CSV table of C-alpha atoms in Angstrom, one decimal:
chain,number,residue,atom,x,y,z
A,80,UNK,CA,-35.8,66.6,43.1
A,81,UNK,CA,-33.5,67.4,46.1
A,82,UNK,CA,-31.5,70.6,45.8
A,83,UNK,CA,-27.8,70.3,45.1
A,84,UNK,CA,-25.9,70.3,48.4
A,85,UNK,CA,-22.2,70.8,48.3
A,86,UNK,CA,-19.8,69.1,50.7
A,87,UNK,CA,-18.1,71.3,53.2
A,88,UNK,CA,-14.8,70.7,51.3
A,89,UNK,CA,-16.3,71.7,47.9
A,90,UNK,CA,-18.1,74.7,49.4
A,91,UNK,CA,-14.9,76.0,51.0
A,92,UNK,CA,-13.0,75.4,47.8
A,93,UNK,CA,-15.5,77.5,45.8
A,94,UNK,CA,-15.7,80.2,48.5
A,95,UNK,CA,-12.0,80.6,48.9
A,96,UNK,CA,-11.5,80.8,45.1
A,97,UNK,CA,-12.7,84.4,45.3
A,98,UNK,CA,-9.7,85.3,47.5
A,99,UNK,CA,-6.9,83.7,45.3
A,100,UNK,CA,-5.1,87.1,45.1
A,101,UNK,CA,-1.9,86.8,47.3
A,102,UNK,CA,-3.0,90.0,49.1
A,103,UNK,CA,-5.4,87.9,51.1
A,104,UNK,CA,-2.8,85.4,52.3
A,105,UNK,CA,-2.0,87.2,55.6
A,106,UNK,CA,-5.8,87.2,56.4
A,107,UNK,CA,-6.2,83.4,56.3
A,108,UNK,CA,-7.3,83.2,59.9
A,109,UNK,CA,-10.0,85.8,59.4
A,110,UNK,CA,-11.0,84.2,56.1
A,111,UNK,CA,-11.5,80.8,57.9
A,112,UNK,CA,-13.9,82.4,60.3
A,113,UNK,CA,-15.8,84.0,57.4
A,114,UNK,CA,-16.0,80.6,55.6
A,115,UNK,CA,-17.4,79.1,58.8
A,116,UNK,CA,-20.1,81.7,58.9
A,117,UNK,CA,-20.9,81.4,55.2
A,118,UNK,CA,-21.1,77.6,55.6
A,119,UNK,CA,-23.6,78.0,58.4
A,120,UNK,CA,-25.8,80.4,56.2
A,121,UNK,CA,-25.5,77.9,53.3
A,122,UNK,CA,-26.4,74.7,55.2
A,123,UNK,CA,-29.3,76.5,57.0
A,124,UNK,CA,-30.6,78.0,53.7
A,125,UNK,CA,-30.9,81.5,55.1
A,126,UNK,CA,-32.0,83.1,51.8
A,127,UNK,CA,-33.3,86.3,53.4
A,128,UNK,CA,-31.7,86.7,56.9
A,129,UNK,CA,-33.2,90.2,57.4
A,130,UNK,CA,-37.0,90.3,57.6
A,131,UNK,CA,-39.9,92.1,59.2
A,132,UNK,CA,-43.7,91.8,59.4
A,133,UNK,CA,-45.3,92.9,56.1
A,134,UNK,CA,-47.8,95.1,57.9
A,135,UNK,CA,-51.0,96.7,56.6
A,136,UNK,CA,-51.9,96.5,52.9
A,137,UNK,CA,-50.7,92.9,52.5
A,138,UNK,CA,-52.8,89.7,52.5
A,139,UNK,CA,-51.0,88.4,55.6
A,140,UNK,CA,-49.7,91.5,57.6
A,141,UNK,CA,-47.9,89.2,60.0
A,142,UNK,CA,-45.8,87.4,57.4
A,143,UNK,CA,-42.1,87.9,57.8
A,144,UNK,CA,-41.0,89.4,54.5
A,145,UNK,CA,-37.6,90.3,53.2
A,146,UNK,CA,-36.5,93.8,53.9
A,147,UNK,CA,-34.7,93.7,50.5
A,148,UNK,CA,-38.0,93.0,48.7
A,149,UNK,CA,-39.8,95.8,50.7
A,150,UNK,CA,-37.1,98.3,49.7
A,151,UNK,CA,-37.5,97.2,46.0
A,152,UNK,CA,-41.2,97.6,46.3
A,153,UNK,CA,-40.8,101.1,47.8
A,154,UNK,CA,-38.5,102.1,44.9
A,155,UNK,CA,-41.1,100.9,42.4
A,156,UNK,CA,-44.0,102.8,44.1
A,157,UNK,CA,-41.9,106.0,44.2
A,158,UNK,CA,-41.1,105.6,40.5
A,159,UNK,CA,-44.8,105.1,39.7
A,160,UNK,CA,-45.5,108.3,41.6
A,161,UNK,CA,-42.9,110.2,39.5
A,162,UNK,CA,-44.5,108.7,36.4
A,163,UNK,CA,-48.0,109.8,37.4
A,164,UNK,CA,-47.0,113.3,38.6
A,165,UNK,CA,-48.2,115.8,36.0
A,166,UNK,CA,-45.7,118.3,37.4
A,167,UNK,CA,-42.7,116.1,36.6
A,168,UNK,CA,-41.0,116.0,33.2
A,169,UNK,CA,-41.9,112.9,31.4
A,170,UNK,CA,-39.0,110.4,31.5
A,171,UNK,CA,-37.4,108.6,28.6
A,172,UNK,CA,-35.3,105.4,29.3
A,173,UNK,CA,-32.5,104.8,26.9
A,174,UNK,CA,-31.2,101.2,27.0
A,175,UNK,CA,-27.8,100.3,25.7
A,176,UNK,CA,-28.0,96.5,24.9
A,177,UNK,CA,-24.4,96.0,24.0
A,178,UNK,CA,-22.0,94.3,26.5
A,179,UNK,CA,-18.9,95.8,24.7
A,180,UNK,CA,-17.2,98.9,26.1
A,181,UNK,CA,-13.8,100.6,26.3
A,182,UNK,CA,-13.7,99.8,30.0
A,183,UNK,CA,-13.0,96.0,29.6
A,184,UNK,CA,-11.4,93.5,27.2
A,185,UNK,CA,-12.5,95.0,23.8
A,186,UNK,CA,-10.7,98.3,24.7
A,187,UNK,CA,-13.1,100.2,22.5
A,188,UNK,CA,-16.5,101.7,23.0
A,189,UNK,CA,-19.4,100.1,21.2
A,190,UNK,CA,-21.2,101.5,18.2
A,191,UNK,CA,-24.4,101.0,20.2
A,192,UNK,CA,-23.2,103.4,22.9
A,193,UNK,CA,-22.4,106.0,20.3
A,194,UNK,CA,-25.9,105.7,18.9
A,195,UNK,CA,-27.4,106.0,22.4
A,196,UNK,CA,-25.4,109.2,23.0
A,197,UNK,CA,-26.5,110.6,19.6
A,198,UNK,CA,-30.2,110.4,20.5
A,199,UNK,CA,-29.9,111.7,24.1
A,200,UNK,CA,-30.0,115.4,23.0
A,201,UNK,CA,-33.1,114.8,20.9
A,202,UNK,CA,-35.1,114.1,24.0
A,203,UNK,CA,-33.4,116.6,26.3
A,204,UNK,CA,-34.0,119.4,23.8
A,205,UNK,CA,-37.7,118.6,23.6
A,206,UNK,CA,-38.2,118.8,27.4
A,207,UNK,CA,-37.8,115.2,28.5
A,208,UNK,CA,-35.8,113.8,31.4
A,209,UNK,CA,-33.5,111.1,30.3
A,210,UNK,CA,-32.3,108.0,32.1
A,211,UNK,CA,-29.6,105.8,30.5
A,212,UNK,CA,-29.4,102.1,31.4
A,213,UNK,CA,-26.0,101.0,30.2
A,214,UNK,CA,-26.1,97.2,30.3
A,215,UNK,CA,-22.4,97.0,29.4
A,216,UNK,CA,-21.8,97.8,33.1
A,217,UNK,CA,-22.5,94.1,33.8
A,218,UNK,CA,-19.2,93.2,32.0
A,219,UNK,CA,-17.1,96.1,33.4
A,220,UNK,CA,-18.2,97.0,36.9
A,221,UNK,CA,-17.7,95.3,40.2
A,222,UNK,CA,-20.9,94.3,42.0
A,223,UNK,CA,-23.3,94.4,39.0
A,224,UNK,CA,-25.1,91.2,38.1
A,225,UNK,CA,-28.4,90.1,36.7
A,226,UNK,CA,-29.1,86.6,38.0
A,227,UNK,CA,-31.1,84.2,35.8
A,228,UNK,CA,-34.8,84.0,36.0
A,229,UNK,CA,-35.9,80.8,37.8
A,230,UNK,CA,-39.1,80.5,35.8
A,231,UNK,CA,-41.5,80.7,38.8
A,232,UNK,CA,-44.2,81.7,36.4
A,233,UNK,CA,-44.2,78.2,34.8
A,234,UNK,CA,-45.3,76.9,38.2
A,235,UNK,CA,-47.9,79.6,38.7
A,236,UNK,CA,-48.2,83.2,37.6
A,237,UNK,CA,-49.1,84.0,41.2
A,238,UNK,CA,-45.7,82.6,42.3
A,239,UNK,CA,-43.9,85.2,40.2
A,240,UNK,CA,-43.7,88.2,42.4
A,241,UNK,CA,-43.6,91.9,41.3
A,242,UNK,CA,-40.8,92.9,41.9
A,243,UNK,CA,-38.9,89.6,41.7
A,244,UNK,CA,-38.5,88.0,45.2
A,245,UNK,CA,-36.0,85.3,44.1
A,246,UNK,CA,-33.0,87.5,44.8
A,247,UNK,CA,-30.9,88.3,46.7
A,248,UNK,CA,-30.4,84.8,48.1
A,249,UNK,CA,-27.6,85.3,50.6
A,250,UNK,CA,-27.2,81.6,51.4
A,251,UNK,CA,-26.2,80.8,47.8
A,252,UNK,CA,-24.1,84.0,47.4
A,253,UNK,CA,-26.6,85.3,44.8
A,254,UNK,CA,-26.2,88.9,45.7
A,255,UNK,CA,-25.5,92.2,43.9
A,256,UNK,CA,-28.6,91.7,41.7
A,257,UNK,CA,-29.1,94.8,39.5
A,258,UNK,CA,-32.7,94.3,38.7
A,259,UNK,CA,-34.0,96.0,41.9
A,260,UNK,CA,-32.5,99.2,40.4
A,261,UNK,CA,-33.6,98.5,36.9
A,262,UNK,CA,-37.3,97.9,37.6
A,263,UNK,CA,-37.9,101.5,38.8
A,264,UNK,CA,-36.3,102.9,35.7
A,265,UNK,CA,-38.9,101.1,33.5
A,266,UNK,CA,-41.7,102.1,35.8
A,267,UNK,CA,-40.8,105.8,35.9
A,268,UNK,CA,-40.5,106.0,32.1
A,269,UNK,CA,-43.1,107.2,29.6
A,270,UNK,CA,-41.0,106.0,26.7
A,271,UNK,CA,-38.4,103.3,26.4
A,272,UNK,CA,-35.8,103.3,23.6
A,273,UNK,CA,-33.6,100.2,23.2
A,274,UNK,CA,-30.6,100.2,21.0
A,275,UNK,CA,-28.8,96.9,20.6
A,276,UNK,CA,-26.5,94.8,18.4
A,277,UNK,CA,-27.5,91.4,17.4
A,278,UNK,CA,-25.4,88.5,18.7
A,279,UNK,CA,-25.9,85.2,16.8
A,280,UNK,CA,-29.4,86.1,15.7
A,281,UNK,CA,-30.3,86.9,19.3
A,282,UNK,CA,-30.2,89.6,22.0
A,283,UNK,CA,-26.9,90.0,23.7
A,284,UNK,CA,-26.5,88.2,27.0
A,285,UNK,CA,-27.1,91.2,29.3
A,286,UNK,CA,-30.2,92.4,27.4
A,287,UNK,CA,-31.6,88.9,27.4
A,288,UNK,CA,-31.0,88.5,31.1
A,289,UNK,CA,-33.0,91.7,31.8
A,290,UNK,CA,-35.8,90.6,29.4
A,291,UNK,CA,-36.2,87.3,31.3
A,292,UNK,CA,-36.3,89.0,34.7
A,293,UNK,CA,-38.9,91.5,33.5
A,294,UNK,CA,-41.4,88.6,33.2
A,295,UNK,CA,-42.7,89.6,36.6
A,296,UNK,CA,-43.8,93.0,35.1
A,297,UNK,CA,-46.2,91.0,32.9
A,298,UNK,CA,-48.8,89.6,35.2
A,299,UNK,CA,-46.7,89.2,38.4
A,300,UNK,CA,-48.0,89.1,41.9
A,301,UNK,CA,-47.4,92.3,43.9
A,302,UNK,CA,-48.0,90.6,47.2
A,303,UNK,CA,-45.7,87.7,48.3
A,304,UNK,CA,-47.6,87.3,51.5
A,305,UNK,CA,-50.5,85.9,49.5
A,306,UNK,CA,-48.3,82.9,48.7
A,307,UNK,CA,-46.3,83.0,51.9
A,308,UNK,CA,-43.2,83.4,49.9
A,309,UNK,CA,-42.7,80.6,47.5
A,310,UNK,CA,-45.4,78.1,48.3
A,311,UNK,CA,-46.5,76.5,45.0
A,312,UNK,CA,-49.8,75.1,46.3
A,313,UNK,CA,-50.9,78.5,47.5
A,314,UNK,CA,-49.9,80.2,44.3
A,315,UNK,CA,-51.7,77.6,42.1
A,316,UNK,CA,-54.8,78.0,44.2
A,317,UNK,CA,-54.8,81.8,43.6
A,318,UNK,CA,-54.2,81.4,39.9
A,319,UNK,CA,-57.0,78.8,39.5
A,320,UNK,CA,-59.4,81.2,41.2
A,321,UNK,CA,-58.9,83.5,38.3
A,322,UNK,CA,-55.6,85.5,38.0
A,323,UNK,CA,-56.0,89.0,36.6
A,324,UNK,CA,-52.5,89.1,35.0
A,325,UNK,CA,-51.7,92.8,35.9
A,326,UNK,CA,-49.6,94.5,33.2
A,327,UNK,CA,-47.4,96.6,35.4
A,328,UNK,CA,-45.8,98.5,32.5
A,329,UNK,CA,-48.8,98.8,30.3
A,330,UNK,CA,-49.2,102.0,28.2
A,331,UNK,CA,-45.6,103.1,28.0
A,332,UNK,CA,-44.4,103.7,24.5
A,333,UNK,CA,-41.3,102.3,22.9
A,334,UNK,CA,-38.8,102.7,20.1
A,335,UNK,CA,-36.2,100.2,18.9
A,336,UNK,CA,-33.0,100.0,17.0
A,337,UNK,CA,-31.2,96.7,16.2
A,338,UNK,CA,-28.0,96.6,14.2
A,339,UNK,CA,-25.5,94.1,13.0
A,340,UNK,CA,-22.7,93.5,10.5
A,341,UNK,CA,-24.0,90.6,8.4
A,342,UNK,CA,-27.2,88.8,9.6
A,343,UNK,CA,-29.9,88.7,12.2
A,344,UNK,CA,-30.9,92.4,12.8
A,345,UNK,CA,-34.4,92.0,11.4
A,346,UNK,CA,-35.1,88.8,13.3
A,347,UNK,CA,-34.0,90.4,16.6
A,348,UNK,CA,-36.1,93.5,15.9
A,349,UNK,CA,-39.2,91.4,15.4
A,350,UNK,CA,-38.6,89.4,18.5
A,351,UNK,CA,-38.1,92.5,20.7
A,352,UNK,CA,-41.3,94.1,19.2
A,353,UNK,CA,-43.2,91.0,20.0
A,354,UNK,CA,-41.9,91.0,23.6
A,355,UNK,CA,-42.6,94.6,24.2
A,356,UNK,CA,-46.1,94.5,22.8
A,357,UNK,CA,-46.9,91.4,24.7
A,358,UNK,CA,-46.2,93.4,27.9
A,359,UNK,CA,-48.8,95.9,26.6
A,360,UNK,CA,-46.3,98.6,25.7
A,361,UNK,CA,-47.2,100.6,22.7
A,362,UNK,CA,-45.0,101.0,19.6
A,363,UNK,CA,-44.4,104.6,18.6
A,364,UNK,CA,-45.0,103.5,15.0
A,365,UNK,CA,-43.0,102.1,12.1
A,366,UNK,CA,-40.6,105.0,12.1
A,367,UNK,CA,-39.7,104.1,15.7
A,368,UNK,CA,-38.7,100.6,14.8
A,369,UNK,CA,-35.6,100.1,12.7
A,370,UNK,CA,-32.9,97.5,11.9
A,371,UNK,CA,-29.8,97.8,9.8
A,372,UNK,CA,-26.2,96.8,9.1
A,373,UNK,CA,-23.2,98.9,9.8
A,374,UNK,CA,-20.3,98.1,7.5
A,375,UNK,CA,-22.2,95.2,6.0
A,376,UNK,CA,-19.7,92.3,5.5
A,377,UNK,CA,-16.8,94.6,6.0
A,378,UNK,CA,-13.9,94.0,8.5
A,379,UNK,CA,-14.8,94.4,12.1
A,380,UNK,CA,-11.7,96.5,12.5
A,381,UNK,CA,-13.2,99.4,10.4
A,382,UNK,CA,-16.7,99.3,11.9
A,383,UNK,CA,-16.5,102.6,13.6
A,384,UNK,CA,-15.4,104.3,10.4
A,385,UNK,CA,-18.3,102.6,8.7
A,386,UNK,CA,-20.7,104.1,11.2
A,387,UNK,CA,-19.1,107.5,10.7
A,388,UNK,CA,-19.8,107.2,6.9
A,389,UNK,CA,-23.3,105.8,7.2
A,390,UNK,CA,-25.2,109.1,7.5
A,391,UNK,CA,-28.5,107.4,6.4
A,392,UNK,CA,-28.4,104.9,9.3
A,393,UNK,CA,-27.5,107.6,11.8
A,394,UNK,CA,-30.5,109.6,10.6
A,395,UNK,CA,-32.8,106.5,10.9
A,396,UNK,CA,-31.7,106.2,14.5
A,397,UNK,CA,-32.4,109.8,15.2
A,398,UNK,CA,-35.9,109.4,13.6
A,399,UNK,CA,-36.6,106.6,16.0
A,400,UNK,CA,-36.0,109.0,18.9
A,401,UNK,CA,-38.1,111.7,17.2
A,402,UNK,CA,-41.0,109.4,16.6
A,403,UNK,CA,-40.9,108.1,20.2
A,404,UNK,CA,-40.7,111.7,21.6
A,405,UNK,CA,-43.7,112.7,19.5
A,406,UNK,CA,-45.7,109.7,20.6
A,407,UNK,CA,-45.1,110.4,24.2
A,408,UNK,CA,-45.9,114.1,23.7
A,409,UNK,CA,-49.1,113.3,22.0
A,410,UNK,CA,-50.0,110.9,24.7
A,411,UNK,CA,-49.3,113.5,27.3
A,412,UNK,CA,-51.6,115.9,25.5
A,413,UNK,CA,-54.4,113.4,25.3
A,414,UNK,CA,-54.1,113.1,21.5
A,415,UNK,CA,-52.7,109.6,21.3
A,416,UNK,CA,-54.9,106.8,22.6
A,417,UNK,CA,-54.2,103.1,22.3
A,418,UNK,CA,-56.8,101.7,19.8
A,419,UNK,CA,-57.2,98.6,21.9
A,420,UNK,CA,-57.8,100.5,25.2
A,421,UNK,CA,-60.7,99.1,27.1
A,422,UNK,CA,-60.9,95.8,25.2
A,423,UNK,CA,-60.8,92.7,27.3
A,424,UNK,CA,-58.3,90.0,26.4
A,425,UNK,CA,-60.1,86.7,26.5
A,426,UNK,CA,-56.8,84.8,27.0
A,427,UNK,CA,-54.5,87.2,29.0
A,428,UNK,CA,-51.7,84.7,29.7
């Protein structure tokens, strides 16, 4: 199937729509020149205009590779070094899965954010370094996007690069992708705690976008030169020789809180547990996995008051953090070993 190619007229219409604010009107001449340059990049499909030779350590050292991808790889390698450094505080990554915040249309912070902030001191007081990934920034901050997964893995696992090499794609304007900052947060962490609401029985849009783009952490190819970028035939050849499916986040522990107001919290919790364990992360135990309802079937308008009154649910959330912290501490002390460690998965896909 041929890629969709816009006419010059349609391309310019879409490009100029970003500058509809009258403040840009006096800059029409300059904008026309920028549109001409953007059209040239688009028609010539310059996805990665800045490249350099991959160099030593790659299957093809002479392959011209994106400098953006190399920078993302360096950030991941640095994060892995922090993770492996016995002199560093073990890191906990707290993930706010809600898209709602007081900084945009809802005009009110989310209950999820309140729960995230309630557990932060639990980890800090027990000697952990804490990173917070607030996915609501996608809805409230300029220049923050998570572009959709293109499902390269369904062509071949070897075509799905670690980290993802699909973005940025400058010719299509697919820039400002947040994932290159998110991958190192996962890599550096010993424990990951996700707190999220349920949206229509599913993960919120921002959380699901991140989940999809983490597919490369579960068997992805760390060397794009081995497939010379996105060459399906080369990738399929590598996979058919016997792909090892490297689990790049294996061994990290997780805790999980899902909450709702009427339905779906248990369904989402189970789905997220399946996803995390499929990536070879380790549950910190039943106390570290909880779902519940805040203000069950009550008005949305009083949801924060309902959270204030629900001391039991607040304590359950704190227990998730305590259980996760203990699991990481036991692992650090060599007292918590994954029962399946060393077993060979006969079907690693």
